[in-house]
Short mmCIF file of N, CA and C in Angstrom, two decimals:
data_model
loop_
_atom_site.label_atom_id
_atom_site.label_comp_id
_atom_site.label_asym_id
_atom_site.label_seq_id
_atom_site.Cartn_x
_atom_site.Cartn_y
_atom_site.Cartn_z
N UNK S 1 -14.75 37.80 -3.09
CA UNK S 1 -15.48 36.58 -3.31
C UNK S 1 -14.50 35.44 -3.58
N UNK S 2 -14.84 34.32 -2.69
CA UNK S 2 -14.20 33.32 -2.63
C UNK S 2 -14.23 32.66 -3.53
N UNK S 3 -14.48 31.87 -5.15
CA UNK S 3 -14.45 31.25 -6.27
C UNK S 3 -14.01 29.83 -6.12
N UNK S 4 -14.97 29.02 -6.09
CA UNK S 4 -14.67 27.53 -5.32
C UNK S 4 -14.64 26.90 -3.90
N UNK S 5 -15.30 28.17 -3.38
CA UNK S 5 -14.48 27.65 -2.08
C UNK S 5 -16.26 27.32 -1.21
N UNK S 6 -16.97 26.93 -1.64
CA UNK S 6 -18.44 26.41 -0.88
C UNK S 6 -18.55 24.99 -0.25
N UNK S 7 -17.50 25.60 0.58
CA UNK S 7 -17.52 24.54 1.57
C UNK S 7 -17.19 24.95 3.27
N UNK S 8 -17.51 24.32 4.10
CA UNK S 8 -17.92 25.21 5.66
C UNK S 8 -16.56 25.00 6.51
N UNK S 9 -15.41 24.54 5.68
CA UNK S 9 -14.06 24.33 6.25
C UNK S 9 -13.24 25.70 5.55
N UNK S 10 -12.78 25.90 6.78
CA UNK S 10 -12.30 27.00 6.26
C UNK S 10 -10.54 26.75 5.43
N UNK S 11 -10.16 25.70 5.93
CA UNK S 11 -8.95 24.71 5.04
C UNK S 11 -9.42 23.10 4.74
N UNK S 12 -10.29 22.96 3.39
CA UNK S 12 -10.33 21.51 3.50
C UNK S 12 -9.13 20.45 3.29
N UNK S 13 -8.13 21.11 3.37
CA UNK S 13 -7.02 19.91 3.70
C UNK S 13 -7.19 19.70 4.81
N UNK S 14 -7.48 20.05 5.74
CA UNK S 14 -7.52 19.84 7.58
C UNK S 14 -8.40 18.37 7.68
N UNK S 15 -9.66 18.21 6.72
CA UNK S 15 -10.40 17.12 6.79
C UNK S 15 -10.28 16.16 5.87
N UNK S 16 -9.80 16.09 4.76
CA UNK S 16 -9.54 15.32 3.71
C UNK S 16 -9.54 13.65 3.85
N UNK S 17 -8.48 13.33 4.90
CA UNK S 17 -8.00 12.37 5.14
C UNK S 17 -9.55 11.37 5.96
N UNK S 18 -10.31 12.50 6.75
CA UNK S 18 -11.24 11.96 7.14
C UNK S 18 -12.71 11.90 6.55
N UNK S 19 -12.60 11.92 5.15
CA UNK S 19 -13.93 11.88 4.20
C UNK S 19 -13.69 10.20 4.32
N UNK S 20 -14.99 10.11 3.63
CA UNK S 20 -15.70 8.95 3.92
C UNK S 20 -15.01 8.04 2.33
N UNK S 21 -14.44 6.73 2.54
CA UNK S 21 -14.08 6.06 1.79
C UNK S 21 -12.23 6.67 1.52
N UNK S 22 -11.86 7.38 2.00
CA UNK S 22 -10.62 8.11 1.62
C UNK S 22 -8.96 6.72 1.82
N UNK S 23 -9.49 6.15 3.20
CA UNK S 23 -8.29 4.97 3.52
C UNK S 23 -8.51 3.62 2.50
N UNK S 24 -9.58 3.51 1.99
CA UNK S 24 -10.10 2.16 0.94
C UNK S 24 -9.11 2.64 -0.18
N UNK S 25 -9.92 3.51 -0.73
CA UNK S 25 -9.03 4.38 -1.76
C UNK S 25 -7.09 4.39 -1.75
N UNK S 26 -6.56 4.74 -0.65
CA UNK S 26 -5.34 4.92 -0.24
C UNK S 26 -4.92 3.18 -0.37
N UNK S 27 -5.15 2.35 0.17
CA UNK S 27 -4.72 1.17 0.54
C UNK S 27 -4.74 0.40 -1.12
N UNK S 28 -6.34 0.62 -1.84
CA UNK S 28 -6.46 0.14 -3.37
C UNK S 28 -5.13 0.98 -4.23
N UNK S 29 -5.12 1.95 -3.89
CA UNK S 29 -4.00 2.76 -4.69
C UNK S 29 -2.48 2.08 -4.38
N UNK S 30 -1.99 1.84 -3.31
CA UNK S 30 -0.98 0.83 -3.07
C UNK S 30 -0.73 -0.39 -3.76
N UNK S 31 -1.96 -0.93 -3.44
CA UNK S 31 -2.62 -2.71 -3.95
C UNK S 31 -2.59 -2.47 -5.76
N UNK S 32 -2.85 -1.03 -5.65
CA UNK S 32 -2.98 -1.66 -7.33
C UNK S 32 -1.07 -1.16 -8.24
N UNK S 33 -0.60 -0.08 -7.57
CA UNK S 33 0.67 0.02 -7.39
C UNK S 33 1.73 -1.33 -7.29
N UNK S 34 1.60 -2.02 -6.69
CA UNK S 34 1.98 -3.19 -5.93
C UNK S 34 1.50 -4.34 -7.42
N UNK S 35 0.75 -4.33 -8.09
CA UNK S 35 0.65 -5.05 -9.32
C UNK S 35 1.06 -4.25 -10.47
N UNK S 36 0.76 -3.28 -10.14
CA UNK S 36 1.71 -2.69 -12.01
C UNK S 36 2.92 -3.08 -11.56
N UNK S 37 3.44 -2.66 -10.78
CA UNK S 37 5.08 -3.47 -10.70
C UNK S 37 5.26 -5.03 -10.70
N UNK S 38 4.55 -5.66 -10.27
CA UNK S 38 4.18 -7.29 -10.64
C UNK S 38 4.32 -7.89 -12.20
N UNK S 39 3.82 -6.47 -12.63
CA UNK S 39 4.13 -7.11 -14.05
C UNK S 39 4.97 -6.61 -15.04
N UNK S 40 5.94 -6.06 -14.18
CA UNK S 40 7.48 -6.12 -14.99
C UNK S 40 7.88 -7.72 -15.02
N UNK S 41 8.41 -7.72 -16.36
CA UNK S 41 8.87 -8.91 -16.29
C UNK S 41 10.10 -9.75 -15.55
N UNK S 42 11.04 -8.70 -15.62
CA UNK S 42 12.43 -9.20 -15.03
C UNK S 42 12.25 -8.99 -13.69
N UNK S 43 11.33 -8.41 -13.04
CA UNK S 43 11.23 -8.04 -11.79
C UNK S 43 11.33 -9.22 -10.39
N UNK S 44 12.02 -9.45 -9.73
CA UNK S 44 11.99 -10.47 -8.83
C UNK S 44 10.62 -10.04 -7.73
N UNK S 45 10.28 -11.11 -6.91
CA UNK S 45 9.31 -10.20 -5.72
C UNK S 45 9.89 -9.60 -4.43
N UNK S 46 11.09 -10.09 -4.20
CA UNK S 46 11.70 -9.07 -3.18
C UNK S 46 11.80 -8.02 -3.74
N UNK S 47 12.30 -7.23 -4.94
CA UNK S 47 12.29 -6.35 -5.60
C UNK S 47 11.26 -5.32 -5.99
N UNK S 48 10.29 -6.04 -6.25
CA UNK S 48 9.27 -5.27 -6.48
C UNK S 48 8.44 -5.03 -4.92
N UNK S 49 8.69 -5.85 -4.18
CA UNK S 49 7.94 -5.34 -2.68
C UNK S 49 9.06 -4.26 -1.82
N UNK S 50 10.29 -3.78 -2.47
CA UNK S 50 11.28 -2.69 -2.40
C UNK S 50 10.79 -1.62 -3.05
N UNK S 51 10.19 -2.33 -4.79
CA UNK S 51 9.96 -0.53 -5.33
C UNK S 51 8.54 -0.25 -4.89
N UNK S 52 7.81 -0.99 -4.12
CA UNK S 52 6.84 -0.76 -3.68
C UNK S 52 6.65 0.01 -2.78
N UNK S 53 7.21 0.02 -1.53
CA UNK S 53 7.72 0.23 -0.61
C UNK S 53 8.23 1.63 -0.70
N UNK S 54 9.68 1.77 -1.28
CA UNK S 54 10.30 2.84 -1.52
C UNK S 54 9.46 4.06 -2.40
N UNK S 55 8.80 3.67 -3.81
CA UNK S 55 7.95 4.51 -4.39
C UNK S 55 6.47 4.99 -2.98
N UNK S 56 6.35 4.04 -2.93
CA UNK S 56 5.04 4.54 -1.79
C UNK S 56 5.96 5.68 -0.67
N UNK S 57 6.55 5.34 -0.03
CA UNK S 57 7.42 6.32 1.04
C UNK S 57 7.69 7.59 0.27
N UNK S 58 8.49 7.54 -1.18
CA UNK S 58 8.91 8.35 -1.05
C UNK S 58 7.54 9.25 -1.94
N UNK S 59 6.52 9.13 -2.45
CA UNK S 59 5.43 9.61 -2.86
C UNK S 59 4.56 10.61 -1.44
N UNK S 60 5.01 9.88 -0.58
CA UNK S 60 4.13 10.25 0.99
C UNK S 60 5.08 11.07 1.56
N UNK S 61 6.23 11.32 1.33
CA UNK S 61 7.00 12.20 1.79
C UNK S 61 6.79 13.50 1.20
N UNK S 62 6.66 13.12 -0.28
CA UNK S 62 6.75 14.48 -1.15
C UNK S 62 5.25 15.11 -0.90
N UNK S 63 3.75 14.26 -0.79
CA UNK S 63 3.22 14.92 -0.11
C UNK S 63 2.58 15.52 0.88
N UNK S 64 2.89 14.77 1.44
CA UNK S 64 3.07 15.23 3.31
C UNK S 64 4.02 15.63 3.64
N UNK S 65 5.41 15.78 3.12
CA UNK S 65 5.88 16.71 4.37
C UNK S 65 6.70 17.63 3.46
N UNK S 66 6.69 17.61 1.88
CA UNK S 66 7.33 18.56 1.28
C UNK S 66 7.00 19.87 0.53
N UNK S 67 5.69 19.34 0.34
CA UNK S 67 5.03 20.55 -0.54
C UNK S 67 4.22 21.21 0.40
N UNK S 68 4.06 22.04 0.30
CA UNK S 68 3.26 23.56 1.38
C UNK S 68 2.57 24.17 0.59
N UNK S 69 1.59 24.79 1.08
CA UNK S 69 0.43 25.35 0.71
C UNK S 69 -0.94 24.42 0.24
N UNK S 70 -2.01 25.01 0.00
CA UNK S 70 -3.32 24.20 -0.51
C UNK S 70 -3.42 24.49 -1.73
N UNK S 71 -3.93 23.46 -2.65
CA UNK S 71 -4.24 23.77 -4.06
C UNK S 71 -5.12 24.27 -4.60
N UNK S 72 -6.14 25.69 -3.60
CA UNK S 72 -7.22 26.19 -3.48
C UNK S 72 -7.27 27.37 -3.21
N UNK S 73 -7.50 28.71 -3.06
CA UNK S 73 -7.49 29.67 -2.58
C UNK S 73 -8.30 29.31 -0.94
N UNK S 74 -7.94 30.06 0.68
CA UNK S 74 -8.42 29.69 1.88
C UNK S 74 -8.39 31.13 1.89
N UNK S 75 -9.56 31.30 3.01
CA UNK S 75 -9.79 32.57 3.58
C UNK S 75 -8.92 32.93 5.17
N UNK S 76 -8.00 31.65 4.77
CA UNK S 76 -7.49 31.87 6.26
C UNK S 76 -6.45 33.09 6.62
N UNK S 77 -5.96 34.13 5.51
CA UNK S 77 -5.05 34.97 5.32
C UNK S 77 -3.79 34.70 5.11
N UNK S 78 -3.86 33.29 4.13
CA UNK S 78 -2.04 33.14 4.06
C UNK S 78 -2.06 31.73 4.78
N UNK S 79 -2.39 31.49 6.32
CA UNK S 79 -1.65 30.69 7.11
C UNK S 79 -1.42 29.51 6.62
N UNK S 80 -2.39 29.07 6.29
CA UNK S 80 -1.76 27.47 5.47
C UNK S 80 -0.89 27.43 4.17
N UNK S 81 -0.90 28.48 3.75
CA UNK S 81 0.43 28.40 2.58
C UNK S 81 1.93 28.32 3.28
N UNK S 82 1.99 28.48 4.55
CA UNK S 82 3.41 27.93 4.41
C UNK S 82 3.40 26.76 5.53
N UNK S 83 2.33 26.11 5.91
CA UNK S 83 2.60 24.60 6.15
C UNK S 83 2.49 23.32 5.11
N UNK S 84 3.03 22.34 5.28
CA UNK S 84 2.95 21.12 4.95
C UNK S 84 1.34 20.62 5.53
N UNK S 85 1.41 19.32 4.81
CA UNK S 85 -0.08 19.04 4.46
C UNK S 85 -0.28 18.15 5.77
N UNK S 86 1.01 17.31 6.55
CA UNK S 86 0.76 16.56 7.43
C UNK S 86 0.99 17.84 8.63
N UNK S 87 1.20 19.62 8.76
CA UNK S 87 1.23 20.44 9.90
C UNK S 87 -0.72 20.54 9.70
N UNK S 88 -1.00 20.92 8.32
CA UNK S 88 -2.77 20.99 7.87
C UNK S 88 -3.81 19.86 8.53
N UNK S 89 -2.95 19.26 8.10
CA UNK S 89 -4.09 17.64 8.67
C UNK S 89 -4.55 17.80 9.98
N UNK S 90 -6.04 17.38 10.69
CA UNK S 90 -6.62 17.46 11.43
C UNK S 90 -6.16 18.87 12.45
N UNK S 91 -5.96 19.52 11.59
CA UNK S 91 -6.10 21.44 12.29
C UNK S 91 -4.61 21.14 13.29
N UNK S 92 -3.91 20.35 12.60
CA UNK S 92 -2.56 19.88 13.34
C UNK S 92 -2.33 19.34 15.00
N UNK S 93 -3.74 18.27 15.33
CA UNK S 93 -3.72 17.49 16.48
C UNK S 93 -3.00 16.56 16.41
N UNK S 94 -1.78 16.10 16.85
CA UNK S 94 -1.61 14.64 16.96
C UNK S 94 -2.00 13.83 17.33
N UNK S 95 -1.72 12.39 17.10
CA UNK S 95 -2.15 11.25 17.31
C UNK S 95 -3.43 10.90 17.21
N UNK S 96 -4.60 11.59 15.55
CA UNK S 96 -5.13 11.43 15.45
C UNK S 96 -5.60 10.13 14.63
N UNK S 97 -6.58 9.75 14.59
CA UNK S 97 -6.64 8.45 13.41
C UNK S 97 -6.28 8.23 12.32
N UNK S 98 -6.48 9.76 11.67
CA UNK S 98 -5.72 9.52 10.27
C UNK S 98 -4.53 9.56 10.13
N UNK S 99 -4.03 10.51 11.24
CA UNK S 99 -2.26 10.30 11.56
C UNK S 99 -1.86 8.97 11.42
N UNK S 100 -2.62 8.39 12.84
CA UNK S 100 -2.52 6.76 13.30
C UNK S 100 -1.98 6.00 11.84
N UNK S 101 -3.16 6.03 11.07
CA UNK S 101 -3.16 5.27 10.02
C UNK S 101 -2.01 5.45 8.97
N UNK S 102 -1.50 6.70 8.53
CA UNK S 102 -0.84 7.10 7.65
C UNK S 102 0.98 6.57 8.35
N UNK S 103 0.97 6.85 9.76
CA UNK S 103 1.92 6.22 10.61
C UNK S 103 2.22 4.73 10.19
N UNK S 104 1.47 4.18 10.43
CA UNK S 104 1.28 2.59 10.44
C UNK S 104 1.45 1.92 9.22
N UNK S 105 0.60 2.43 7.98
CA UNK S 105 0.52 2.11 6.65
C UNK S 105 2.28 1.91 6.39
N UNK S 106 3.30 2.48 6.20
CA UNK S 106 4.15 2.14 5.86
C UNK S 106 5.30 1.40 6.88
N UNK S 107 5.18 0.86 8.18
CA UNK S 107 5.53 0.10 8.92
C UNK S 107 4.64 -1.49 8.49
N UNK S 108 3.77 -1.64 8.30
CA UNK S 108 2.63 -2.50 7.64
C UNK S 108 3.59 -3.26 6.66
N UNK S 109 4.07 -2.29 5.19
CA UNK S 109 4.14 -2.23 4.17
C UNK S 109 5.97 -2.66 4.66
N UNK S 110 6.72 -2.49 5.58
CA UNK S 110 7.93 -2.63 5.35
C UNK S 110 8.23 -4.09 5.89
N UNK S 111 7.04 -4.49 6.64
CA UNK S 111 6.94 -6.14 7.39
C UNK S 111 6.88 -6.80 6.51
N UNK S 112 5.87 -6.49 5.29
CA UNK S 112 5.54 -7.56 4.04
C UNK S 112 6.96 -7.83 3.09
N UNK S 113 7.91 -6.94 3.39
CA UNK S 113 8.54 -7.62 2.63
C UNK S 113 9.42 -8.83 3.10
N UNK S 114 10.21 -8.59 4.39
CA UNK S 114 10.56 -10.08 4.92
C UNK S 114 9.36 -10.92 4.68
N UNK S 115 8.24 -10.97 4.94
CA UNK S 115 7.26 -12.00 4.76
C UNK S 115 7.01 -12.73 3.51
N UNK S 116 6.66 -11.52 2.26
CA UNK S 116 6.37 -11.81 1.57
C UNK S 116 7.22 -12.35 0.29
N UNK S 117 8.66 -11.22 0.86
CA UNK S 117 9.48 -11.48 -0.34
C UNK S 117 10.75 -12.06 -0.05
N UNK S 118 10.87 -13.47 0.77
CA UNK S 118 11.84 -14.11 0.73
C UNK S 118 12.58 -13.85 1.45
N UNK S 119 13.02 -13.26 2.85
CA UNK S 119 14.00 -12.46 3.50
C UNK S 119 15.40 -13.51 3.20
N UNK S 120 15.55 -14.27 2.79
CA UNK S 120 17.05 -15.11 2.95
C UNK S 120 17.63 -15.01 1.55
N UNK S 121 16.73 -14.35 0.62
CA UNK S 121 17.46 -14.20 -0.65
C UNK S 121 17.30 -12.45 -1.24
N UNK S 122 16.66 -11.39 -0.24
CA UNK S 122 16.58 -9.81 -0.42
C UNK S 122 17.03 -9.62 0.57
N UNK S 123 17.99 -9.48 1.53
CA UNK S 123 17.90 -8.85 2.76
C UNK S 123 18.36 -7.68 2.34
N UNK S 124 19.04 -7.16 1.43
CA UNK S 124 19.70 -5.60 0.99
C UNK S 124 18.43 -5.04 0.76
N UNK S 125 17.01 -5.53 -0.05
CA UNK S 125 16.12 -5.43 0.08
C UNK S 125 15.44 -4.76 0.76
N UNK S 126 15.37 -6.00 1.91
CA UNK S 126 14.49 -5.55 3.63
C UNK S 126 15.06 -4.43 4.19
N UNK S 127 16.59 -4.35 4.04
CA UNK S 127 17.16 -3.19 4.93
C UNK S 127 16.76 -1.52 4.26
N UNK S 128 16.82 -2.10 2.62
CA UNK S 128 16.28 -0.72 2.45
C UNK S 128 14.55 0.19 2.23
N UNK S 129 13.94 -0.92 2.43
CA UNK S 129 12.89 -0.98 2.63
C UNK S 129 12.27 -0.15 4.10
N UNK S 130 13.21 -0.78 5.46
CA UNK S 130 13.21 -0.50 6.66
C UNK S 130 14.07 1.01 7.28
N UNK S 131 14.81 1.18 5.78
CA UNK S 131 15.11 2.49 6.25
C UNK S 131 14.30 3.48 5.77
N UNK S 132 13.77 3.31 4.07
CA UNK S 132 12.52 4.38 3.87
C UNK S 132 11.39 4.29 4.91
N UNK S 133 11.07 3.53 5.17
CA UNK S 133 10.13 3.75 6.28
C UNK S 133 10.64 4.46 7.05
N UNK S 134 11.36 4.17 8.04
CA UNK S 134 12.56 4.60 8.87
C UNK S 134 12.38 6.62 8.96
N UNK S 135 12.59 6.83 7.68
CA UNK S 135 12.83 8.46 7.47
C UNK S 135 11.29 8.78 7.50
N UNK S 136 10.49 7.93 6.86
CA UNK S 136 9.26 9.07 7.02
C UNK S 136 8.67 8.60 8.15
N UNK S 137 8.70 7.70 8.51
CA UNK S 137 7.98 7.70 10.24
C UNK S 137 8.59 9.38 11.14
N UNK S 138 10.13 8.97 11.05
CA UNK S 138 10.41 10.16 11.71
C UNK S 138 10.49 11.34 11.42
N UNK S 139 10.36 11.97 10.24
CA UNK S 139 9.57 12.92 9.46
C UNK S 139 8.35 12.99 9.98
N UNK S 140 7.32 11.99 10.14
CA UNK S 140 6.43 12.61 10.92
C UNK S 140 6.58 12.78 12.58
N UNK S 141 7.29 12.15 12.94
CA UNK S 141 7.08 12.69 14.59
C UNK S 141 7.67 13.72 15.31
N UNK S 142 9.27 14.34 14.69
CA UNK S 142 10.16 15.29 15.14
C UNK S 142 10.21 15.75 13.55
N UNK S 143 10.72 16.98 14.14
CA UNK S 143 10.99 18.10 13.09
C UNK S 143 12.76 17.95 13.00
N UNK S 144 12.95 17.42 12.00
CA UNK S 144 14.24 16.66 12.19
C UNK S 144 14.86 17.93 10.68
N UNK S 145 16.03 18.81 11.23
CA UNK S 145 16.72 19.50 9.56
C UNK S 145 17.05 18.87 8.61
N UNK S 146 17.60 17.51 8.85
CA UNK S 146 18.23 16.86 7.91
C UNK S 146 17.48 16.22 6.65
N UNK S 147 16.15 16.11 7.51
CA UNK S 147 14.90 15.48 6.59
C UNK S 147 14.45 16.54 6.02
N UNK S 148 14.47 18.03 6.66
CA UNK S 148 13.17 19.04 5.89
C UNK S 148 14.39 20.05 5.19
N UNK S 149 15.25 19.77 4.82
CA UNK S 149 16.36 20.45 4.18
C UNK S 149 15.62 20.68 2.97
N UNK S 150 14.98 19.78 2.14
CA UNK S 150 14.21 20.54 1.12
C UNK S 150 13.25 21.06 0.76
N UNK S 151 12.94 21.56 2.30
CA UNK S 151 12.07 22.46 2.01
C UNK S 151 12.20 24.25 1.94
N UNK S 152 13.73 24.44 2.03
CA UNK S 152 13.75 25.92 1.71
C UNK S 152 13.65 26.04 -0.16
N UNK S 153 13.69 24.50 -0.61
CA UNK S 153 13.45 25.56 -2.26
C UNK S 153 12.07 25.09 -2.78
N UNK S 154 11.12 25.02 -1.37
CA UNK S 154 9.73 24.88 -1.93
C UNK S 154 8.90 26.20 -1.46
N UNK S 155 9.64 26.95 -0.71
CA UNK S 155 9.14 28.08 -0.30
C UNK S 155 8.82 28.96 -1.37
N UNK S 156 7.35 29.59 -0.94
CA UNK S 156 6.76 30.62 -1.91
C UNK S 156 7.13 32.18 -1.07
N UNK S 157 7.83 33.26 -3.09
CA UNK S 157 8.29 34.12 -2.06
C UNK S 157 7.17 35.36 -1.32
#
């Protein structure tokens, strides 16, 4: 007997991303991210649209492409305990919408800062801004070693 599990997905990480209200949620969670750092005081706004940026990337890295397994018991025999949550997502189709979106969201997020935060007085800023993006875009599209190197000490034995 399955204990929690009354629901007709047999991995609900596979659908998650596509429940109803889930991208509002994601984008407010940024937006409101994006003001707790606003109100550091010493904080410049190129700066804070960097730790914005960088905290968001590297939050989406750790859970999409670092941690493996579901936080649920699945009847699937194991198989999703040793993928990542972005191999789980949509039963692992690409170029699906929520992919789309999760793709885009931090290309979005790395434009605002030349825009928003002054590019002629952060450019060390912008550049590092454009490289966290940079790694997890391509984290998601190729299976790159250099990026998934940490995932041999997330392995369950």
């Amino acid at each position: 007997m399955n204990v929690g599990t009354a629901h007709s997905e047999v991995n609900p990480n596979t659908r998650v991303m596509n429940s109803r209200g889930i991208w509002l949620s994601y984008l407010l969670g940024i937006g409101l991210l994006h003001v707790i750092l606003l109100s550091i005081p010493f904080a410049s706004v190129p700066v804070v649209w960097t730790l914005t940026n960088v905290i968001h990337n590297l939050c989406m890295y750790l859970l999409l492409h670092l941690v493996k397994g579901t936080p649920f018991e699945t009847p699937d025999q194991s198989k999703a305990r040793f993928c990542t949550y972005w191999e789980q997502m949509d039963y692992g189709v690409q170029f699906t919408a929520s992919r789309k979106f999760l793709t885009i969201t931090p290309i979005v997020l790395s434009l605002f800062q030349p825009v928003r935060g002054q590019w002629e007085s952060g450019q060390l800023w912008c550049l590092l801004c454009l490289l966290a993006a940079k790694a997890l875009i391509l984290q998601s599209f190729f299976d790159l070693p250099f990026l998934s190197l940490p995932h041999t000490f997330f392995l369950s034995p």
